[in-house]
Coordinates of C-alpha atoms in Angstrom, one line a residue:
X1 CA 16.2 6.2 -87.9
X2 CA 13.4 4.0 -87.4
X3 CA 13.6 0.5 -85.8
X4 CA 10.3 -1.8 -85.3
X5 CA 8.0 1.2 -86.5
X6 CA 9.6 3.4 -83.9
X7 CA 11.0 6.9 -83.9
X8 CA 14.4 6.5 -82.3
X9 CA 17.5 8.6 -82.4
X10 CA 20.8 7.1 -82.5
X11 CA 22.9 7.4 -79.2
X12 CA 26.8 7.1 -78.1
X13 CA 27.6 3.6 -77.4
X14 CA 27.3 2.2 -73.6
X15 CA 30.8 1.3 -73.2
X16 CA 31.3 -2.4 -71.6
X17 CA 33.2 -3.6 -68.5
X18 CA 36.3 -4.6 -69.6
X19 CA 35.8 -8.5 -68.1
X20 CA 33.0 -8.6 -70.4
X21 CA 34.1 -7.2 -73.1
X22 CA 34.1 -9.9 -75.0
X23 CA 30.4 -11.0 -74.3
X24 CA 27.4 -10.0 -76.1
X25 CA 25.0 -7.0 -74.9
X26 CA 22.6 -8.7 -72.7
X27 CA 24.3 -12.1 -71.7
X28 CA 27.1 -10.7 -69.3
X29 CA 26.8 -6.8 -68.7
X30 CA 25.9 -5.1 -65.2
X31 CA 25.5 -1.5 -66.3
X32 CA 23.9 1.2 -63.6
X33 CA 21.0 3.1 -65.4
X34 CA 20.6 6.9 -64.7
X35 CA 18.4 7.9 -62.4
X36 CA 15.2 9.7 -62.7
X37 CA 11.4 9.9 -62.9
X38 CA 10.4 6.8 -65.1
X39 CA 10.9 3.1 -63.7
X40 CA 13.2 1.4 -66.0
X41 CA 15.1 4.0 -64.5
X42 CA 14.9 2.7 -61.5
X43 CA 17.1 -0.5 -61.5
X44 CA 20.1 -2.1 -62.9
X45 CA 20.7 -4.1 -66.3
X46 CA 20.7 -7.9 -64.9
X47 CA 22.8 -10.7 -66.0
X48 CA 21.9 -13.3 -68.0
X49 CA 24.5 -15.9 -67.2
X50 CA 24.6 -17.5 -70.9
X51 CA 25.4 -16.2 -74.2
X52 CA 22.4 -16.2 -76.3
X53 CA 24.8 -15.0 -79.1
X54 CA 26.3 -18.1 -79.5
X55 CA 23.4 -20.2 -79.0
X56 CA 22.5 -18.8 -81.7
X57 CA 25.7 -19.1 -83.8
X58 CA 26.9 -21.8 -83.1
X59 CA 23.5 -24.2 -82.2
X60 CA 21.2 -23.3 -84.5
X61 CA 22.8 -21.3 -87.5
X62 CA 25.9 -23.9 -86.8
X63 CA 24.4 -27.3 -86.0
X64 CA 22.4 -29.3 -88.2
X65 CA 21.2 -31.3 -85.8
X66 CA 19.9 -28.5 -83.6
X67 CA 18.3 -26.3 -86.8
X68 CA 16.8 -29.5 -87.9
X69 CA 15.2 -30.1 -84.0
X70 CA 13.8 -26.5 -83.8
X71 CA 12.4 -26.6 -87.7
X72 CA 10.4 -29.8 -86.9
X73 CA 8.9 -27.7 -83.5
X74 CA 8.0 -24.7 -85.3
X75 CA 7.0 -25.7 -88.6
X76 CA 4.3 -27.7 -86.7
X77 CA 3.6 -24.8 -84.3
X78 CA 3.2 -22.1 -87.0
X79 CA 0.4 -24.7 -89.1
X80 CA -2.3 -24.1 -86.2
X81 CA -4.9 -21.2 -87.3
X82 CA -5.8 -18.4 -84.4
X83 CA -8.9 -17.2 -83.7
X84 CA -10.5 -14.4 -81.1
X85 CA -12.6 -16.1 -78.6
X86 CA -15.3 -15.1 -75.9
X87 CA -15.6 -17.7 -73.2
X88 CA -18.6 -19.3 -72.3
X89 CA -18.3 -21.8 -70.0
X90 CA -15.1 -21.3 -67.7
X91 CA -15.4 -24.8 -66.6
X92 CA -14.7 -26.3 -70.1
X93 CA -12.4 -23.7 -70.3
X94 CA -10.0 -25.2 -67.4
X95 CA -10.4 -28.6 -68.3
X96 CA -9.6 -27.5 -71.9
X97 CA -6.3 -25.7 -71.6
X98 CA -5.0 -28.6 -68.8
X99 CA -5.8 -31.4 -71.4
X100 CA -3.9 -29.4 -74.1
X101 CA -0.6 -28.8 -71.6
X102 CA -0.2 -32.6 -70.7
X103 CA 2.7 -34.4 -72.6
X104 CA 0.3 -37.5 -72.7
X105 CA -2.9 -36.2 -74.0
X106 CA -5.1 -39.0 -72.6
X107 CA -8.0 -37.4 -74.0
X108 CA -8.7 -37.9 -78.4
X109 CA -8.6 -34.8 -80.5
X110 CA -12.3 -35.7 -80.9
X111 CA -12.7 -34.7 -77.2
X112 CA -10.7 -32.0 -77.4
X113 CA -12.7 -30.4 -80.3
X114 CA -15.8 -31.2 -77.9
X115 CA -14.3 -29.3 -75.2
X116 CA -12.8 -26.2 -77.2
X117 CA -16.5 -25.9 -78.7
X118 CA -18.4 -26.1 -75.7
X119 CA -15.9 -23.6 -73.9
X120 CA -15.1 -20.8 -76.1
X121 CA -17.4 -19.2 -78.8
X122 CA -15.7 -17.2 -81.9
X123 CA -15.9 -13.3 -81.9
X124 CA -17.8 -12.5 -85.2
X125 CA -16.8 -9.1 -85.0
X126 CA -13.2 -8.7 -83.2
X127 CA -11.6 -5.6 -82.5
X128 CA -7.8 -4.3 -82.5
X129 CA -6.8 -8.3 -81.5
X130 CA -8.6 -10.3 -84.8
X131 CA -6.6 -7.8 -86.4
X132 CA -3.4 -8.5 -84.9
X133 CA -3.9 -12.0 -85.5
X134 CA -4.2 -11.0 -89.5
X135 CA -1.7 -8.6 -89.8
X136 CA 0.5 -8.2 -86.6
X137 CA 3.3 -5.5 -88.1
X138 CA 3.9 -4.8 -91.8
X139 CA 6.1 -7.7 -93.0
X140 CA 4.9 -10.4 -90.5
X141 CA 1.9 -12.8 -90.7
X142 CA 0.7 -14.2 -87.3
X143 CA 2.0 -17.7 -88.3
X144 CA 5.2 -15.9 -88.7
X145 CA 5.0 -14.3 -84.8
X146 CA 4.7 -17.7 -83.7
X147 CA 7.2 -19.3 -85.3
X148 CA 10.0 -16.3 -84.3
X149 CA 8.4 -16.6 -81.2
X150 CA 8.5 -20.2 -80.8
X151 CA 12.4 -20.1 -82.4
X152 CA 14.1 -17.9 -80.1
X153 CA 12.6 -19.9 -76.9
X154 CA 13.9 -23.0 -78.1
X155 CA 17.5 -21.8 -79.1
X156 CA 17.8 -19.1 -76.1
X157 CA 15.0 -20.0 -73.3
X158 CA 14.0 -16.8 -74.2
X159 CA 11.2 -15.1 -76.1
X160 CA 10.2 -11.1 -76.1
X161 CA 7.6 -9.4 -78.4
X162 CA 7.5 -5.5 -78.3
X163 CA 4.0 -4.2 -78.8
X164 CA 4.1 -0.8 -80.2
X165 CA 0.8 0.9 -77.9
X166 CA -1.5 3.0 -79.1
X167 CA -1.4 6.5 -77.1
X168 CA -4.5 7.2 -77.4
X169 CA -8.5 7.1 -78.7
X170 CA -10.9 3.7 -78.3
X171 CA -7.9 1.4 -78.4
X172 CA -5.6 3.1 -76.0
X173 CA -2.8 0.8 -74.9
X174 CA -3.9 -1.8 -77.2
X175 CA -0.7 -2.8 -79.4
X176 CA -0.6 -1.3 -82.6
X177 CA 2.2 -3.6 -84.2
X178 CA 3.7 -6.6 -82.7
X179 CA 7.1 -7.5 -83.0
X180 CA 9.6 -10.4 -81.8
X181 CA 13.1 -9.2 -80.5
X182 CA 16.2 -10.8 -81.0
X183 CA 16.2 -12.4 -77.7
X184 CA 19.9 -12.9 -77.5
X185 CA 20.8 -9.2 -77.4
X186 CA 17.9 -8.4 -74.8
X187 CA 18.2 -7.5 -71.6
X188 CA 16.0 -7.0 -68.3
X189 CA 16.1 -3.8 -65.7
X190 CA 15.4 -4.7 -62.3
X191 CA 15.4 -2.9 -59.1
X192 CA 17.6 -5.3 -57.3
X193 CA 17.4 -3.8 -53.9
X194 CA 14.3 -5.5 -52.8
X195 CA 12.4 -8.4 -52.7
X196 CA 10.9 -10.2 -55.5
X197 CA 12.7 -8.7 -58.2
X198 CA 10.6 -8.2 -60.8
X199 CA 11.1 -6.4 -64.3
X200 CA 11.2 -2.3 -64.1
X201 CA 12.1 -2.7 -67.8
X202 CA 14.2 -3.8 -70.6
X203 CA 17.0 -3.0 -73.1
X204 CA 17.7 -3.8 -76.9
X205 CA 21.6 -3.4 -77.5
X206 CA 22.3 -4.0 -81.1
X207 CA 24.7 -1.3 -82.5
X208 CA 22.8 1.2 -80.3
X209 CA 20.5 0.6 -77.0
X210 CA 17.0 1.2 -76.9
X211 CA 14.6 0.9 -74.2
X212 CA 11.6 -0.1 -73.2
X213 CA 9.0 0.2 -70.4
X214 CA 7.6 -3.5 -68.8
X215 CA 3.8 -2.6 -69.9
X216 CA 5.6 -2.6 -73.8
X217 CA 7.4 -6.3 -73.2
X218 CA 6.0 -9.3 -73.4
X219 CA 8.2 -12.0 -71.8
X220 CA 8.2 -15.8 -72.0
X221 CA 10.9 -18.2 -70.4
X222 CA 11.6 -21.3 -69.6
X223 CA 12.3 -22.4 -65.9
X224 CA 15.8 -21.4 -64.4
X225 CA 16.9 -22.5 -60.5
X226 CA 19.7 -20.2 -60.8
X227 CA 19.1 -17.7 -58.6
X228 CA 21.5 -15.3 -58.0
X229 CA 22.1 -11.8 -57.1
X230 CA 22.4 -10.3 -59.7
X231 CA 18.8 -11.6 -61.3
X232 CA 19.6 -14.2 -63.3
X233 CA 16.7 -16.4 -62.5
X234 CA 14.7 -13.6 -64.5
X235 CA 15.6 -15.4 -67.9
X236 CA 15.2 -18.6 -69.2
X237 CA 17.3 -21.5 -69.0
X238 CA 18.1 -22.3 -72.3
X239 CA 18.3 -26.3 -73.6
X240 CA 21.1 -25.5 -75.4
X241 CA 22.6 -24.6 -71.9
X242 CA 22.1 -28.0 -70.7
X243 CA 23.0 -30.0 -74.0
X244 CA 26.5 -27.9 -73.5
X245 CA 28.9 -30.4 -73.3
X246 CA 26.9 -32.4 -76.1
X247 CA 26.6 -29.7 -78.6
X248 CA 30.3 -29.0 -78.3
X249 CA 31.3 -32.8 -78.9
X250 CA 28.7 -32.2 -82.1
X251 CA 30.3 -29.7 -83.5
X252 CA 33.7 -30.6 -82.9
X253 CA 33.3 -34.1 -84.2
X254 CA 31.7 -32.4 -87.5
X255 CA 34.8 -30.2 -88.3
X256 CA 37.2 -32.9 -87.2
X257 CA 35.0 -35.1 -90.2
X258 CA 35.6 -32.0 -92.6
X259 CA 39.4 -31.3 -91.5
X260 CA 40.2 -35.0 -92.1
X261 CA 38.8 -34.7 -95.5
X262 CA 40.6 -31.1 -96.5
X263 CA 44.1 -31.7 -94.9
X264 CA 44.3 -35.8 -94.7
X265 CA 47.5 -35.1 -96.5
X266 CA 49.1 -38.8 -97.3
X267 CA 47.5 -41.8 -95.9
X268 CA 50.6 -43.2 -94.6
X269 CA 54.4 -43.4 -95.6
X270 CA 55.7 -46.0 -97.6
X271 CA 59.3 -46.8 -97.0
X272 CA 62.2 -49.9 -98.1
X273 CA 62.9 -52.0 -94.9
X274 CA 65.8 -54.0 -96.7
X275 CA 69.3 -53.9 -95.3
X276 CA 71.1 -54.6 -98.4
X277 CA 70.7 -51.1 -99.4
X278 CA 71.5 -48.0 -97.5
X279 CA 69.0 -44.9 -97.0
X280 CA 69.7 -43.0 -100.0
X281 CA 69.0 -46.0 -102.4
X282 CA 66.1 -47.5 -99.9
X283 CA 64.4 -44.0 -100.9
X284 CA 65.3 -44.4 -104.5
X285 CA 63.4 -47.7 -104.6
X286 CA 60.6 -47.3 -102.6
X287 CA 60.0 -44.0 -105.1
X288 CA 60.0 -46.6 -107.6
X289 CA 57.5 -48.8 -105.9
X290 CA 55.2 -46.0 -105.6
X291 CA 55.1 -45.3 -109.5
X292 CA 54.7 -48.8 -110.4
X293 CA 51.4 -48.9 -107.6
X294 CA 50.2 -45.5 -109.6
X295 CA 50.6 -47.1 -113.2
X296 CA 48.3 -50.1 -112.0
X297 CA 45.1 -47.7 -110.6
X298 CA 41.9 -48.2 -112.0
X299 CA 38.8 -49.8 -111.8
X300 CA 40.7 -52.7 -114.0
X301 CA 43.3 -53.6 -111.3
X302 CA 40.8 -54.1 -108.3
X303 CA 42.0 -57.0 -105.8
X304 CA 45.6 -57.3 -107.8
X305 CA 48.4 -58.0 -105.9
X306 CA 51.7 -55.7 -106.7
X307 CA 55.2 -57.4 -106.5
X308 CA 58.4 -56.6 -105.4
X309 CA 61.5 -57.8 -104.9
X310 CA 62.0 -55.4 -102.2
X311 CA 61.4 -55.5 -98.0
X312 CA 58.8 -52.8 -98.0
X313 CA 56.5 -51.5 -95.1
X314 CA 54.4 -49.3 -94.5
X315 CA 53.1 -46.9 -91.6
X316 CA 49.7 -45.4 -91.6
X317 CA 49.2 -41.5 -90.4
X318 CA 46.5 -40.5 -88.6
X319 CA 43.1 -42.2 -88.4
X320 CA 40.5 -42.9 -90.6
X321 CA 36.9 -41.4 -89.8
X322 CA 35.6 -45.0 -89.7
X323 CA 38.6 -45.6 -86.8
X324 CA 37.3 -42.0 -85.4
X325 CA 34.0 -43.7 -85.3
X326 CA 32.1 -40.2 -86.2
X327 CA 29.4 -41.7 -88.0
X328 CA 28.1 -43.9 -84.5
X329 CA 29.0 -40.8 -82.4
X330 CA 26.7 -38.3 -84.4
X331 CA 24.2 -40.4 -83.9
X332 CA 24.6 -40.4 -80.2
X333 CA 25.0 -37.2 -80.8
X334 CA 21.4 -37.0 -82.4
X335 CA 19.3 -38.8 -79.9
X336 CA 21.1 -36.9 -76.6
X337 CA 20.0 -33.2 -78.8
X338 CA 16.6 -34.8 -79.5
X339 CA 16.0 -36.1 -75.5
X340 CA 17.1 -32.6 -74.6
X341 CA 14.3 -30.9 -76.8
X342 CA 11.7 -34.2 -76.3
X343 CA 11.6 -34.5 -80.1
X344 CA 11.5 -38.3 -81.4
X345 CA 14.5 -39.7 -83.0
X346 CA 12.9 -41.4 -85.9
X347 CA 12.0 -37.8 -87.5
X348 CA 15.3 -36.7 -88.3
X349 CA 16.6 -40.3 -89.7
X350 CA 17.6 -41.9 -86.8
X351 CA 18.7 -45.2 -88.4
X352 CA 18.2 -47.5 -85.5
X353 CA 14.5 -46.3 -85.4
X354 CA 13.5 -45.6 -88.5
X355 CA 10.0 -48.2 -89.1
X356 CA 6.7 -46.5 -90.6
X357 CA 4.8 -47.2 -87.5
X358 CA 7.6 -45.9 -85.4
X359 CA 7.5 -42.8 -87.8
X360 CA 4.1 -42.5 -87.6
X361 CA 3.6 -42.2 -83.4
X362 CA 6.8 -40.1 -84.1
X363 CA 4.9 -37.4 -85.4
X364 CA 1.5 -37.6 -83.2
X365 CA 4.6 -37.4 -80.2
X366 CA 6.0 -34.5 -81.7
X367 CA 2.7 -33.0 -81.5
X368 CA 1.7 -33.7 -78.1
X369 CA 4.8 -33.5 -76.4
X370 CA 6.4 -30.4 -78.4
X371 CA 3.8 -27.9 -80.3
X372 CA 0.9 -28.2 -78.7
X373 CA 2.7 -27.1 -74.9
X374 CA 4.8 -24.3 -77.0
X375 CA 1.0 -23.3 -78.5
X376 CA -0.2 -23.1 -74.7
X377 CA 2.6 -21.2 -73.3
X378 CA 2.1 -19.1 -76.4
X379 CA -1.8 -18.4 -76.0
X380 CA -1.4 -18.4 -72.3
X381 CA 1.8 -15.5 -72.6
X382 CA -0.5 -13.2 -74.7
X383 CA -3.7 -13.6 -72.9
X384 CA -1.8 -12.6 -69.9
X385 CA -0.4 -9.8 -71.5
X386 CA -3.3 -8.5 -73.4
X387 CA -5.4 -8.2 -70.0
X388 CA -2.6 -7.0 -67.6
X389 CA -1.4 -4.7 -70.0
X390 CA -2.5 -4.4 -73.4
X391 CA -6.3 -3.3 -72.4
X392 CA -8.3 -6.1 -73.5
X393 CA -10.7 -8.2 -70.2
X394 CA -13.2 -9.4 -72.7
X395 CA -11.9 -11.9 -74.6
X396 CA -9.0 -14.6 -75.7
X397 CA -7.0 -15.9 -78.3
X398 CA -7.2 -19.5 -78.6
X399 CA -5.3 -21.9 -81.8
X400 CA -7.2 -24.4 -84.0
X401 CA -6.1 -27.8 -83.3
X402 CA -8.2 -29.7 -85.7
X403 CA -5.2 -29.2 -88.4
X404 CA -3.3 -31.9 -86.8
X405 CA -4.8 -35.1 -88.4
X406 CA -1.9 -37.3 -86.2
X407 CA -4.7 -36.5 -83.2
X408 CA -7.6 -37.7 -84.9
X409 CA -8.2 -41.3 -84.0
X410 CA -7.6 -44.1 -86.6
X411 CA -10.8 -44.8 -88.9
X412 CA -9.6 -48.9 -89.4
X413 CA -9.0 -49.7 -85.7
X414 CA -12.2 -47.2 -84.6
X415 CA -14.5 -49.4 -87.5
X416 CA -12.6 -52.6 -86.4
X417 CA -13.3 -52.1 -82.9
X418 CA -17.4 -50.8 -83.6
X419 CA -17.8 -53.7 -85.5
X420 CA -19.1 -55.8 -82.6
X421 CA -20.2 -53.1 -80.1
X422 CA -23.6 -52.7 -78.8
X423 CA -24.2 -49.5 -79.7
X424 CA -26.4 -47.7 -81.7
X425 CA -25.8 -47.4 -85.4
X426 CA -26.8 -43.9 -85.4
X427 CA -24.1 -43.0 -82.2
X428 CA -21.5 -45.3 -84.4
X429 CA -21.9 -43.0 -87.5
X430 CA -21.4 -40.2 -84.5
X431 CA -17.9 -41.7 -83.6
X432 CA -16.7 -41.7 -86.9
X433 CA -18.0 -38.5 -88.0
X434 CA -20.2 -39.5 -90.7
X435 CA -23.5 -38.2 -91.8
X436 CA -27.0 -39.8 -91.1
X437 CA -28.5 -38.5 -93.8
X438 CA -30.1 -41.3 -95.8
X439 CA -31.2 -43.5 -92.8
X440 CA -33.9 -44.0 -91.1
X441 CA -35.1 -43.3 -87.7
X442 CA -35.4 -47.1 -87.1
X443 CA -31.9 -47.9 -88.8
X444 CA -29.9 -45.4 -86.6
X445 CA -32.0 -46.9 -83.5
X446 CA -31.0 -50.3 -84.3
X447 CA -27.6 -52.4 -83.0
X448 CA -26.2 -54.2 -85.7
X449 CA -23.4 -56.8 -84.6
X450 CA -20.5 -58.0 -87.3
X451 CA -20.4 -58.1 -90.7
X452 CA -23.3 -60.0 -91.7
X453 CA -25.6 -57.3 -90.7
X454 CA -27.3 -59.1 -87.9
X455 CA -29.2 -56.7 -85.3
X456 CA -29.1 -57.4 -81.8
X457 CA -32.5 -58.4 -81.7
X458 CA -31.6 -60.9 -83.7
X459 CA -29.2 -62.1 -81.7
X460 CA -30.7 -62.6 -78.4
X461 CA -34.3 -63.6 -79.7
X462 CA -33.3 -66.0 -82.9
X463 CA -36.2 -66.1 -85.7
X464 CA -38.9 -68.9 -85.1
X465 CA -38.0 -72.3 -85.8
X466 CA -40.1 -73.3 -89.1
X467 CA -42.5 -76.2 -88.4
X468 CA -43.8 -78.3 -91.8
X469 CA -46.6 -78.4 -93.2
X470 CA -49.4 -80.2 -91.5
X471 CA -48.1 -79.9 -87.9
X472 CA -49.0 -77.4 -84.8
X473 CA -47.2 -77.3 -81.7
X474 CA -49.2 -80.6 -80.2
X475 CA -48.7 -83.0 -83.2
X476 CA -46.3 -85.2 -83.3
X477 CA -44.8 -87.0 -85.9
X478 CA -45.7 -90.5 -86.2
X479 CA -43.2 -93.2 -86.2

């Protein structure tokens, strides 16, 4: 049997402890490994302390609120294009990857650019890593790493990628395939027994176990402050973790919605409150009420008014999902789930935010304050990797950021506000991006001040006052 390109052979399963028997592989389970030579062998399966199973069930397969949150976050993260980079200037370099990381970007995309070109210069020729970034396993495209990648954080505050290593040859250790594991059925060996604990290695149970060596995992995580003995600040903290209690009242109101509308049953009960009859005839005639409301239905008999000569009343069952109030709840709903991931409101049809200008720094925000950080962590994660472990000290992987026109600064208010600077024409047409070819030397040198194409020369010395014909400076008109 093969699993992720890999030779394995299918083994008995680990049986569970009966308290967590009920818990996924990976999430709950404290299972001694065997001792011996190798040193994931050498520690104990930690615990998680969340179920990554049904984060996954029941927030992102079961929540449209939380699939939609995590779609908007990785279909932006999976549009920027990789590239293998030397770097050239390690100054640039730091100033570059802090300005990408802060949730403010108070730099322009413009600068950015600047700074990515004067830092990093392409590899024309890459090796074993341009090639990962084409064709990372046999089914995957690198967009699709990223996105997996990028997924499985989000839902789980977990991400792991298994790089199948070369044994041997020019590329020794290098990965030969890249792969993202299903982070909710992972789990990390550690020798618990001293002090840091840090990964001896890990374990895939999904129908069967597999393991894996550390040098093999690549491992990204949010923060988690639990500490505990048994390792659990090793994994991430997922946001689904923290949005518990609001997921829950999310779901629940949704099939509360859907059970109203499948077994609502009869609205209400109408009965005969008259005394002259007894019960057995009250029922008789209410039965008769109801037929005569049924024969006058329709479209036609809108806002009539039914008569009887009967005491009736009536006694509603249940409540309504207006009296519920589902629809105002959801939204709260919407805008706790969207805090909790820092994605804005307005992008998933918040209706109390929902104006074009609000939807447009919607999406530069979702940018800047949700991709481009999971693109860092990203880069960061397998730069890390690929020189610790994966044999590569020469180079980097950097993403394209010019894709994301939301970062580019607005042409009307950048002509607007060049209109009436003093600068140069030829560094205006630099601002904006725009080509000099066509002017000349002395028209790109010049300073041309509002609309009417008036220079600045022009400006501070005004032309020569014309004096008639006749007269020099020392005449004087006669009276």
């Amino acid at each position: 049997m093969k699993l992720f390109g890999l030779d394995i052979k299918r083994i008995e399963k680990v049986p569970l402890p009966r308290t967590t028997a009920n818990k996924p592989s990976g999430t709950a389970q404290i299972l001694p490994v065997n001792t011996g030579t190798s040193s994931i062998d050498k520690g104990t399966v930690t615990w998680q302390g969340q179920n990554g199973e049904e984060q996954v069930r029941a927030g992102y397969s079961g929540n449209d609120i939380v699939y939609s949150i995590i779609r908007l976050i990785t279909d932006k993260v999976k549009q920027a294009p990789w590239q293998e980079y030397r770097i050239i200037d390690e100054t640039s370099y730091k100033r570059y990857t802090a300005a990408i990381k802060s949730k403010d970007l108070n730099i322009s995309g413009k600068q950015l650019a600047e700074l990515h070109t004067k830092a990093l210069e392409p590899v024309k020729q890459g090796g074993r890593i341009s090639e990962l970034l084409k064709y990372p396993n046999p089914t995957d495209s690198w967009g699709d790493i990223v996105e997996a990648y990028a997924a499985f954080k989000l839902i789980t505050g977990n991400a792991y990628v298994y790089g199948k290593q070369i044994p041997f040859g020019v590329n020794k250790g290098a990965p030969l395939e890249l792969w993202v594991m299903p982070s909710q059925y992972m789990s990390i060996v550690a020798d618990l027994n001293v002090f840091p604990i840090l990964p001896t290695g890990y374990q895939l149970y999904l129908q069967f176990l597999q393991q894996f060596t550390a040098p093999e995992i690549l491992h990204d995580k949010y923060f988690n402050p639990n500490w505990n003995i048994v390792g659990s600040q090793l994994y991430g903290l997922s946001p689904l973790q923290a949005a518990a209690k609001v997921l829950t009242r999310s779901n629940e109101g949704k099939q509360a919605a859907v059970s109203n509308y499948q077994n609502g049953g009869p609205k209400g009960i109408l009965f005969v409150a008259d005394d002259r009859y007894d019960p057995l005839q009250s029922v008789q005639e209410a039965q008769d009420i109801r037929k005569s409301l049924a024969r006058n239905q329709g479209a036609k008999n809108v806002n009539q008014i039914e008569a009887s000569g009967y005491k009736v009343d009536y006694v509603p069952l249940g409540l309504s999902p207006v009296d519920l109030d589902l629809l105002n709840a959801e939204n709260m709903d919407l805008r706790a789930l969207c805090n909790v991931y820092g994605v804005p409101s307005q992008l998933l049809n918040d209706p109390d935010n929902k104006t074009y200008s609000n939807t447009k720094e919607g999406e530069k925000a979702l940018t800047v304050r949700c991709a481009l950080p999971m693109l860092a962590s990203i880069r960061d994660q397998f730069n890390r990797k690929f020189m610790k472990d994966w044999g590569n000290q020469k180079t980097v992987i950097d993403f394209d950021i010019s894709v994301y026109g939301e970062l580019q600064e607005d042409k009307a208010m950048q002509v607007q506000w060049l209109k009436d600077a003093p600068i140069k024409t030829g560094r205006k047409l630099e601002i904006l991006g725009e080509s000099t070819d066509g002017y000349t030397p002395e028209q790109l040198d010049s300073i041309i001040i509002g609309q009417g194409s008036t220079t600045l020369d022009e400006v501070i010395a005004p032309a020569p006052m014309i004096v008639p014909n006749g007269l020099n400076d020392y005449d004087q008109p006669t009276a």
